[in-house]
Every structure is written in structure tokens, then in C-alpha cells.
mmCIF file of N, CA and C in Angstrom:
data_model
loop_
_atom_site.group_PDB
_atom_site.id
_atom_site.type_symbol
_atom_site.label_atom_id
_atom_site.label_comp_id
_atom_site.label_asym_id
_atom_site.label_seq_id
_atom_site.Cartn_x
_atom_site.Cartn_y
_atom_site.Cartn_z
ATOM 1 N N MET R 214 13.605 -4.710 -4.646
ATOM 2 C CA MET R 214 12.446 -4.585 -5.492
ATOM 3 C C MET R 214 11.431 -5.612 -5.027
ATOM 4 N N GLU R 215 10.158 -5.249 -4.908
ATOM 5 C CA GLU R 215 9.129 -6.179 -4.492
ATOM 6 C C GLU R 215 7.932 -6.089 -5.428
ATOM 7 N N VAL R 216 7.147 -7.175 -5.480
ATOM 8 C CA VAL R 216 5.935 -7.187 -6.289
ATOM 9 C C VAL R 216 4.854 -6.486 -5.487
ATOM 10 N N LEU R 217 4.326 -5.400 -6.010
ATOM 11 C CA LEU R 217 3.302 -4.647 -5.299
ATOM 12 C C LEU R 217 1.909 -5.166 -5.582
ATOM 13 N N ALA R 218 1.696 -5.717 -6.772
ATOM 14 C CA ALA R 218 0.377 -6.237 -7.120
ATOM 15 C C ALA R 218 0.519 -7.233 -8.251
ATOM 16 N N ASN R 219 -0.345 -8.204 -8.245
ATOM 17 C CA ASN R 219 -0.393 -9.184 -9.326
ATOM 18 C C ASN R 219 -1.851 -9.262 -9.763
ATOM 19 N N ILE R 220 -2.251 -8.315 -10.572
ATOM 20 C CA ILE R 220 -3.647 -8.169 -10.960
ATOM 21 C C ILE R 220 -3.772 -8.364 -12.460
ATOM 22 N N PRO R 221 -4.688 -9.248 -12.904
ATOM 23 C CA PRO R 221 -4.863 -9.400 -14.351
ATOM 24 C C PRO R 221 -5.348 -8.091 -14.976
ATOM 25 N N PHE R 222 -4.940 -7.861 -16.221
ATOM 26 C CA PHE R 222 -5.323 -6.624 -16.905
ATOM 27 C C PHE R 222 -6.822 -6.589 -17.159
ATOM 28 N N VAL R 223 -7.435 -5.479 -16.814
ATOM 29 C CA VAL R 223 -8.848 -5.230 -17.097
ATOM 30 C C VAL R 223 -8.921 -3.841 -17.715
ATOM 31 N N ALA R 224 -9.565 -3.740 -18.859
ATOM 32 C CA ALA R 224 -9.685 -2.437 -19.520
ATOM 33 C C ALA R 224 -10.495 -1.489 -18.638
ATOM 34 N N PRO R 225 -10.027 -0.263 -18.445
ATOM 35 C CA PRO R 225 -10.757 0.679 -17.596
ATOM 36 C C PRO R 225 -12.056 1.130 -18.253
ATOM 37 N N SER R 226 -13.054 1.341 -17.420
ATOM 38 C CA SER R 226 -14.333 1.839 -17.930
ATOM 39 C C SER R 226 -14.264 3.363 -18.029
ATOM 40 N N ALA R 227 -15.238 3.945 -18.703
ATOM 41 C CA ALA R 227 -15.260 5.398 -18.891
ATOM 42 C C ALA R 227 -15.414 6.125 -17.561
ATOM 43 N N GLU R 228 -16.026 5.470 -16.581
ATOM 44 C CA GLU R 228 -16.262 6.114 -15.289
ATOM 45 C C GLU R 228 -15.022 6.128 -14.397
ATOM 46 N N GLN R 229 -14.069 5.268 -14.690
ATOM 47 C CA GLN R 229 -12.893 5.199 -13.823
ATOM 48 C C GLN R 229 -12.023 6.436 -13.993
ATOM 49 N N LYS R 230 -11.431 6.853 -12.889
ATOM 50 C CA LYS R 230 -10.581 8.039 -12.922
ATOM 51 C C LYS R 230 -9.265 7.748 -13.626
ATOM 52 N N LYS R 231 -8.718 8.810 -14.181
ATOM 53 C CA LYS R 231 -7.413 8.715 -14.833
ATOM 54 C C LYS R 231 -6.334 8.472 -13.778
ATOM 55 N N MET R 232 -5.368 7.636 -14.129
ATOM 56 C CA MET R 232 -4.258 7.362 -13.221
ATOM 57 C C MET R 232 -3.452 8.641 -13.029
ATOM 58 N N THR R 233 -3.248 9.037 -11.775
ATOM 59 C CA THR R 233 -2.578 10.310 -11.518
ATOM 60 C C THR R 233 -1.141 10.139 -11.034
ATOM 61 N N ILE R 234 -0.681 8.902 -10.915
ATOM 62 C CA ILE R 234 0.695 8.681 -10.476
ATOM 63 C C ILE R 234 1.616 8.803 -11.688
ATOM 64 N N ASP R 235 2.685 9.551 -11.529
ATOM 65 C CA ASP R 235 3.674 9.707 -12.597
ATOM 66 C C ASP R 235 4.911 8.886 -12.263
ATOM 67 N N TYR R 236 5.528 8.316 -13.288
ATOM 68 C CA TYR R 236 6.768 7.562 -13.139
ATOM 69 C C TYR R 236 7.798 8.138 -14.098
ATOM 70 N N ASP R 237 9.045 8.117 -13.682
ATOM 71 C CA ASP R 237 10.126 8.564 -14.556
ATOM 72 C C ASP R 237 10.358 7.561 -15.679
ATOM 73 N N THR R 238 10.243 6.272 -15.356
ATOM 74 C CA THR R 238 10.472 5.212 -16.338
ATOM 75 C C THR R 238 9.422 4.127 -16.165
ATOM 76 N N ILE R 239 8.853 3.670 -17.274
ATOM 77 C CA ILE R 239 7.930 2.530 -17.269
ATOM 78 C C ILE R 239 8.576 1.439 -18.102
ATOM 79 N N ILE R 240 8.754 0.271 -17.502
ATOM 80 C CA ILE R 240 9.373 -0.865 -18.175
ATOM 81 C C ILE R 240 8.292 -1.899 -18.439
ATOM 82 N N VAL R 241 8.126 -2.267 -19.696
ATOM 83 C CA VAL R 241 7.131 -3.266 -20.070
ATOM 84 C C VAL R 241 7.836 -4.613 -20.160
ATOM 85 N N GLY R 242 7.527 -5.487 -19.226
ATOM 86 C CA GLY R 242 8.114 -6.824 -19.186
ATOM 87 C C GLY R 242 9.051 -6.998 -18.013
ATOM 88 N N GLY R 243 8.712 -7.934 -17.142
ATOM 89 C CA GLY R 243 9.532 -8.219 -15.969
ATOM 90 C C GLY R 243 10.417 -9.426 -16.176
ATOM 91 N N GLY R 244 10.975 -9.567 -17.384
ATOM 92 C CA GLY R 244 11.927 -10.643 -17.650
ATOM 93 C C GLY R 244 13.286 -10.289 -17.077
ATOM 94 N N SER R 245 14.283 -11.067 -17.445
ATOM 95 C CA SER R 245 15.636 -10.842 -16.906
ATOM 96 C C SER R 245 16.112 -9.416 -17.156
ATOM 97 N N ALA R 246 16.039 -8.958 -18.381
ATOM 98 C CA ALA R 246 16.534 -7.617 -18.716
ATOM 99 C C ALA R 246 15.688 -6.531 -18.059
ATOM 100 N N GLY R 247 14.367 -6.687 -18.073
ATOM 101 C CA GLY R 247 13.488 -5.687 -17.474
ATOM 102 C C GLY R 247 13.713 -5.538 -15.980
ATOM 103 N N CYS R 248 13.904 -6.657 -15.288
ATOM 104 C CA CYS R 248 14.138 -6.609 -13.840
ATOM 105 C C CYS R 248 15.502 -6.011 -13.505
ATOM 106 N N VAL R 249 16.523 -6.360 -14.277
ATOM 107 C CA VAL R 249 17.853 -5.782 -14.037
ATOM 108 C C VAL R 249 17.812 -4.276 -14.268
ATOM 109 N N LEU R 250 17.175 -3.858 -15.353
ATOM 110 C CA LEU R 250 17.068 -2.429 -15.642
ATOM 111 C C LEU R 250 16.302 -1.704 -14.536
ATOM 112 N N ALA R 251 15.195 -2.287 -14.084
ATOM 113 C CA ALA R 251 14.413 -1.666 -13.010
ATOM 114 C C ALA R 251 15.238 -1.545 -11.731
ATOM 115 N N ASN R 252 16.003 -2.574 -11.425
ATOM 116 C CA ASN R 252 16.843 -2.540 -10.226
ATOM 117 C C ASN R 252 17.885 -1.430 -10.322
ATOM 118 N N ARG R 253 18.522 -1.321 -11.463
ATOM 119 C CA ARG R 253 19.561 -0.286 -11.637
ATOM 120 C C ARG R 253 18.954 1.118 -11.556
ATOM 121 N N LEU R 254 17.829 1.312 -12.247
ATOM 122 C CA LEU R 254 17.215 2.640 -12.258
ATOM 123 C C LEU R 254 16.659 3.020 -10.889
ATOM 124 N N SER R 255 16.121 2.043 -10.155
ATOM 125 C CA SER R 255 15.519 2.345 -8.854
ATOM 126 C C SER R 255 16.565 2.518 -7.752
ATOM 127 N N ALA R 256 17.831 2.264 -8.054
ATOM 128 C CA ALA R 256 18.895 2.493 -7.065
ATOM 129 C C ALA R 256 18.980 3.976 -6.703
ATOM 130 N N ASP R 257 18.614 4.824 -7.639
ATOM 131 C CA ASP R 257 18.537 6.265 -7.389
ATOM 132 C C ASP R 257 17.163 6.535 -6.787
ATOM 133 N N ARG R 258 17.111 6.860 -5.513
ATOM 134 C CA ARG R 258 15.827 7.037 -4.824
ATOM 135 C C ARG R 258 14.982 8.169 -5.414
ATOM 136 N N GLY R 259 15.583 9.051 -6.151
ATOM 137 C CA GLY R 259 14.844 10.139 -6.773
ATOM 138 C C GLY R 259 14.220 9.759 -8.105
ATOM 139 N N HIS R 260 14.434 8.526 -8.545
ATOM 140 C CA HIS R 260 13.952 8.051 -9.851
ATOM 141 C C HIS R 260 12.881 6.989 -9.616
ATOM 142 N N SER R 261 11.659 7.246 -10.080
ATOM 143 C CA SER R 261 10.576 6.277 -9.871
ATOM 144 C C SER R 261 10.436 5.374 -11.094
ATOM 145 N N VAL R 262 10.210 4.082 -10.834
ATOM 146 C CA VAL R 262 10.157 3.071 -11.888
ATOM 147 C C VAL R 262 8.909 2.216 -11.701
ATOM 148 N N LEU R 263 8.217 1.951 -12.798
ATOM 149 C CA LEU R 263 7.077 1.035 -12.803
ATOM 150 C C LEU R 263 7.402 -0.101 -13.760
ATOM 151 N N VAL R 264 7.276 -1.350 -13.283
ATOM 152 C CA VAL R 264 7.475 -2.524 -14.127
ATOM 153 C C VAL R 264 6.112 -3.162 -14.359
ATOM 154 N N LEU R 265 5.737 -3.322 -15.628
ATOM 155 C CA LEU R 265 4.484 -3.978 -15.984
ATOM 156 C C LEU R 265 4.796 -5.398 -16.442
ATOM 157 N N GLU R 266 4.204 -6.376 -15.789
ATOM 158 C CA GLU R 266 4.425 -7.785 -16.128
ATOM 159 C C GLU R 266 3.072 -8.473 -16.182
ATOM 160 N N ALA R 267 2.791 -9.162 -17.273
ATOM 161 C CA ALA R 267 1.504 -9.828 -17.452
ATOM 162 C C ALA R 267 1.442 -11.170 -16.739
ATOM 163 N N GLY R 268 2.575 -11.756 -16.444
ATOM 164 C CA GLY R 268 2.604 -13.077 -15.824
ATOM 165 C C GLY R 268 2.501 -13.026 -14.311
ATOM 166 N N ARG R 269 2.545 -14.197 -13.721
ATOM 167 C CA ARG R 269 2.440 -14.330 -12.274
ATOM 168 C C ARG R 269 3.802 -14.097 -11.623
ATOM 169 N N PRO R 270 3.831 -13.927 -10.291
ATOM 170 C CA PRO R 270 5.124 -13.768 -9.618
ATOM 171 C C PRO R 270 5.868 -15.101 -9.541
ATOM 172 N N ASP R 271 7.165 -15.022 -9.395
ATOM 173 C CA ASP R 271 8.014 -16.201 -9.229
ATOM 174 C C ASP R 271 8.080 -16.484 -7.732
ATOM 175 N N SER R 272 7.220 -17.370 -7.242
ATOM 176 C CA SER R 272 7.121 -17.638 -5.808
ATOM 177 C C SER R 272 8.186 -18.624 -5.347
ATOM 178 N N TRP R 273 8.702 -18.439 -4.150
ATOM 179 C CA TRP R 273 9.771 -19.288 -3.607
ATOM 180 C C TRP R 273 9.328 -20.735 -3.450
ATOM 181 N N TRP R 274 8.043 -20.977 -3.243
ATOM 182 C CA TRP R 274 7.539 -22.327 -2.988
ATOM 183 C C TRP R 274 7.196 -23.094 -4.266
ATOM 184 N N ASP R 275 7.331 -22.478 -5.410
ATOM 185 C CA ASP R 275 6.936 -23.121 -6.668
ATOM 186 C C ASP R 275 8.054 -24.045 -7.162
ATOM 187 N N ILE R 276 7.959 -25.337 -6.821
ATOM 188 C CA ILE R 276 9.027 -26.282 -7.160
ATOM 189 C C ILE R 276 9.211 -26.448 -8.659
ATOM 190 N N PHE R 277 8.174 -26.197 -9.438
ATOM 191 C CA PHE R 277 8.296 -26.356 -10.886
ATOM 192 C C PHE R 277 9.233 -25.321 -11.499
ATOM 193 N N LEU R 278 9.483 -24.247 -10.785
ATOM 194 C CA LEU R 278 10.399 -23.217 -11.272
ATOM 195 C C LEU R 278 11.791 -23.336 -10.674
ATOM 196 N N HIS R 279 11.897 -23.933 -9.510
ATOM 197 C CA HIS R 279 13.173 -23.944 -8.789
ATOM 198 C C HIS R 279 13.848 -25.310 -8.753
ATOM 199 N N MET R 280 13.294 -26.278 -9.430
ATOM 200 C CA MET R 280 13.908 -27.600 -9.496
ATOM 201 C C MET R 280 14.202 -27.920 -10.958
ATOM 202 N N PRO R 281 15.479 -27.979 -11.354
ATOM 203 C CA PRO R 281 15.818 -28.212 -12.760
ATOM 204 C C PRO R 281 15.174 -29.462 -13.351
ATOM 205 N N ALA R 282 14.974 -30.499 -12.554
ATOM 206 C CA ALA R 282 14.378 -31.732 -13.071
ATOM 207 C C ALA R 282 12.911 -31.551 -13.453
ATOM 208 N N ALA R 283 12.289 -30.463 -13.025
ATOM 209 C CA ALA R 283 10.884 -30.196 -13.351
ATOM 210 C C ALA R 283 10.744 -29.378 -14.629
ATOM 211 N N LEU R 284 11.804 -29.299 -15.407
ATOM 212 C CA LEU R 284 11.841 -28.491 -16.630
ATOM 213 C C LEU R 284 10.651 -28.742 -17.549
ATOM 214 N N THR R 285 10.222 -29.974 -17.669
ATOM 215 C CA THR R 285 9.162 -30.283 -18.631
ATOM 216 C C THR R 285 7.800 -29.775 -18.196
ATOM 217 N N TYR R 286 7.613 -29.414 -16.938
ATOM 218 C CA TYR R 286 6.296 -28.935 -16.513
ATOM 219 C C TYR R 286 6.022 -27.484 -16.910
ATOM 220 N N PRO R 287 6.897 -26.518 -16.595
ATOM 221 C CA PRO R 287 6.571 -25.127 -16.944
ATOM 222 C C PRO R 287 6.467 -24.868 -18.441
ATOM 223 N N ILE R 288 7.366 -25.477 -19.229
ATOM 224 C CA ILE R 288 7.318 -25.257 -20.673
ATOM 225 C C ILE R 288 6.145 -26.052 -21.230
ATOM 226 N N GLY R 289 5.196 -25.358 -21.798
ATOM 227 C CA GLY R 289 3.996 -25.994 -22.324
ATOM 228 C C GLY R 289 2.807 -25.926 -21.380
ATOM 229 N N SER R 290 2.996 -25.343 -20.196
ATOM 230 C CA SER R 290 1.900 -25.175 -19.240
ATOM 231 C C SER R 290 1.328 -23.773 -19.384
ATOM 232 N N ARG R 291 0.024 -23.662 -19.484
ATOM 233 C CA ARG R 291 -0.603 -22.349 -19.672
ATOM 234 C C ARG R 291 -0.372 -21.417 -18.482
ATOM 235 N N HIS R 292 0.003 -21.964 -17.337
ATOM 236 C CA HIS R 292 0.256 -21.138 -16.156
ATOM 237 C C HIS R 292 1.609 -20.436 -16.215
ATOM 238 N N TYR R 293 2.549 -21.000 -16.966
ATOM 239 C CA TYR R 293 3.912 -20.475 -16.998
ATOM 240 C C TYR R 293 4.365 -20.025 -18.386
ATOM 241 N N ASP R 294 3.714 -20.473 -19.428
ATOM 242 C CA ASP R 294 4.194 -20.317 -20.801
ATOM 243 C C ASP R 294 3.117 -19.639 -21.652
ATOM 244 N N TRP R 295 3.541 -18.734 -22.540
ATOM 245 C CA TRP R 295 2.593 -18.074 -23.448
ATOM 246 C C TRP R 295 2.096 -19.023 -24.542
ATOM 247 N N LEU R 296 2.694 -20.189 -24.679
ATOM 248 C CA LEU R 296 2.285 -21.222 -25.641
ATOM 249 C C LEU R 296 2.361 -20.744 -27.089
ATOM 250 N N TYR R 297 3.413 -20.014 -27.425
ATOM 251 C CA TYR R 297 3.614 -19.580 -28.804
ATOM 252 C C TYR R 297 4.076 -20.753 -29.656
ATOM 253 N N SER R 298 3.617 -20.782 -30.890
ATOM 254 C CA SER R 298 4.124 -21.768 -31.846
ATOM 255 C C SER R 298 4.216 -21.107 -33.216
ATOM 256 N N SER R 299 5.029 -21.691 -34.063
ATOM 257 C CA SER R 299 5.251 -21.131 -35.395
ATOM 258 C C SER R 299 4.070 -21.443 -36.306
ATOM 259 N N GLU R 300 4.097 -20.832 -37.452
ATOM 260 C CA GLU R 300 3.177 -21.223 -38.513
ATOM 261 C C GLU R 300 3.617 -22.605 -39.006
ATOM 262 N N PRO R 301 2.752 -23.332 -39.706
ATOM 263 C CA PRO R 301 3.174 -24.635 -40.242
ATOM 264 C C PRO R 301 4.413 -24.481 -41.129
ATOM 265 N N GLU R 302 5.414 -25.312 -40.871
ATOM 266 C CA GLU R 302 6.670 -25.260 -41.606
ATOM 267 C C GLU R 302 6.608 -26.217 -42.798
ATOM 268 N N PRO R 303 6.569 -25.699 -44.044
ATOM 269 C CA PRO R 303 6.403 -26.547 -45.223
ATOM 270 C C PRO R 303 7.505 -27.589 -45.395
ATOM 271 N N PHE R 304 8.735 -27.265 -44.987
ATOM 272 C CA PHE R 304 9.835 -28.218 -45.151
ATOM 273 C C PHE R 304 9.953 -29.179 -43.969
ATOM 274 N N MET R 305 8.968 -29.115 -43.073
ATOM 275 C CA MET R 305 8.924 -30.034 -41.930
ATOM 276 C C MET R 305 7.575 -30.749 -41.910
ATOM 277 N N HIS R 306 7.027 -31.007 -43.091
ATOM 278 C CA HIS R 306 5.721 -31.665 -43.233
ATOM 279 C C HIS R 306 4.626 -30.889 -42.502
ATOM 280 N N ASN R 307 4.675 -29.552 -42.596
ATOM 281 C CA ASN R 307 3.708 -28.631 -42.001
ATOM 282 C C ASN R 307 3.612 -28.721 -40.478
ATOM 283 N N ARG R 308 4.653 -29.205 -39.855
ATOM 284 C CA ARG R 308 4.688 -29.274 -38.402
ATOM 285 C C ARG R 308 4.858 -27.868 -37.830
ATOM 286 N N ARG R 309 4.263 -27.607 -36.684
ATOM 287 C CA ARG R 309 4.429 -26.343 -35.962
ATOM 288 C C ARG R 309 5.492 -26.539 -34.894
ATOM 289 N N VAL R 310 6.325 -25.532 -34.711
ATOM 290 C CA VAL R 310 7.393 -25.597 -33.721
ATOM 291 C C VAL R 310 6.990 -24.752 -32.512
ATOM 292 N N SER R 311 7.055 -25.337 -31.332
ATOM 293 C CA SER R 311 6.724 -24.618 -30.096
ATOM 294 C C SER R 311 7.891 -23.732 -29.682
ATOM 295 N N HIS R 312 7.553 -22.571 -29.149
ATOM 296 C CA HIS R 312 8.561 -21.623 -28.664
ATOM 297 C C HIS R 312 8.210 -21.273 -27.223
ATOM 298 N N GLY R 313 8.851 -21.921 -26.262
ATOM 299 C CA GLY R 313 8.586 -21.653 -24.852
ATOM 300 C C GLY R 313 8.974 -20.234 -24.473
ATOM 301 N N ARG R 314 8.009 -19.454 -24.019
ATOM 302 C CA ARG R 314 8.240 -18.069 -23.599
ATOM 303 C C ARG R 314 7.591 -17.897 -22.231
ATOM 304 N N GLY R 315 8.358 -17.457 -21.268
ATOM 305 C CA GLY R 315 7.892 -17.370 -19.890
ATOM 306 C C GLY R 315 6.823 -16.328 -19.644
ATOM 307 N N LYS R 316 5.712 -16.769 -19.066
ATOM 308 C CA LYS R 316 4.612 -15.879 -18.660
ATOM 309 C C LYS R 316 4.667 -15.760 -17.132
ATOM 310 N N ILE R 317 5.745 -15.154 -16.660
ATOM 311 C CA ILE R 317 6.024 -15.118 -15.232
ATOM 312 C C ILE R 317 7.064 -14.035 -14.970
ATOM 313 N N LEU R 318 7.090 -13.521 -13.767
ATOM 314 C CA LEU R 318 8.124 -12.559 -13.417
ATOM 315 C C LEU R 318 9.472 -13.250 -13.551
ATOM 316 N N GLY R 319 10.350 -12.678 -14.338
ATOM 317 C CA GLY R 319 11.625 -13.313 -14.662
ATOM 318 C C GLY R 319 11.650 -13.800 -16.095
ATOM 319 N N GLY R 320 10.477 -13.816 -16.744
ATOM 320 C CA GLY R 320 10.380 -14.182 -18.151
ATOM 321 C C GLY R 320 10.827 -15.598 -18.442
ATOM 322 N N SER R 321 11.356 -15.800 -19.622
ATOM 323 C CA SER R 321 11.755 -17.135 -20.071
ATOM 324 C C SER R 321 12.901 -17.703 -19.246
ATOM 325 N N SER R 322 13.672 -16.850 -18.594
ATOM 326 C CA SER R 322 14.746 -17.342 -17.726
ATOM 327 C C SER R 322 14.190 -18.116 -16.535
ATOM 328 N N SER R 323 12.932 -17.868 -16.184
ATOM 329 C CA SER R 323 12.330 -18.568 -15.051
ATOM 330 C C SER R 323 11.823 -19.955 -15.409
ATOM 331 N N ILE R 324 11.680 -20.259 -16.692
ATOM 332 C CA ILE R 324 11.138 -21.572 -17.061
ATOM 333 C C ILE R 324 12.128 -22.426 -17.840
ATOM 334 N N ASN R 325 13.390 -22.037 -17.891
ATOM 335 C CA ASN R 325 14.333 -22.767 -18.735
ATOM 336 C C ASN R 325 15.063 -23.901 -18.022
ATOM 337 N N GLY R 326 14.703 -24.213 -16.784
ATOM 338 C CA GLY R 326 15.324 -25.320 -16.078
ATOM 339 C C GLY R 326 16.793 -25.112 -15.787
ATOM 340 N N MET R 327 17.238 -23.861 -15.819
ATOM 341 C CA MET R 327 18.630 -23.500 -15.535
ATOM 342 C C MET R 327 19.613 -24.155 -16.500
ATOM 343 N N ILE R 328 19.189 -24.375 -17.759
ATOM 344 C CA ILE R 328 20.072 -25.043 -18.714
ATOM 345 C C ILE R 328 20.666 -24.108 -19.750
ATOM 346 N N PHE R 329 20.180 -22.867 -19.870
ATOM 347 C CA PHE R 329 20.710 -21.965 -20.879
ATOM 348 C C PHE R 329 21.800 -21.103 -20.290
#
């Protein structure tokens, strides 16, 4: 499986042509489960699969993803993390809790520092 394009989403204009390519399966999210499913389904050459991922590719040279000691950089970085947080928690003095979610091919498994 290879990344064919890494293009930010842009809403199509009225003048743009309708997409004419058909796929047997469209998988939304290139996290661990989405990539495994795409790999299994694409093993059958007669079955076409499209994986939609909003994040960037997991590049081999990106040390922040491939070095466990760099765990603190991807989590909380707008380049790798969706930066989700909870609503204020009343029993925690209205503190918000951060929820690291991977904005990258491989999803949250790519930013967990190999600790889960």
C-alpha cells in the first residue's frame, strides 16, 4: 500500500467535474484499523479500496514519530495531534483534559511513543 496523494481537503466548486472513479470500499481514516482493513481488502486485486486520511503521511525521516524518547513532541503539536480536549470538568476545578489523537497516517498509534 502506498500514499498516492497528501492533499488538504478543498470543497469542490460548482464548475468542477464529478469524480468518475468508483471504488468497492471507501475507508475513512488511515489509523491502525483503517490501514489493516485496507491492506486485507486490497489483497484481492479485483477489489478496489480508497483510504481517506486528513493527516500527513508517516515519513521514515520524522524522528519525532520513530524515537520513543520524543513522545512529548507529537502529542500536543498541531502538526501531529488534533488537539482535542474535554469540556471543563466540574470535579477537577473546571480543568480541561487533553486527549491526544493522531492527525497522521497511522492515527494515534503513530504518536503514542510506542508505550501502549
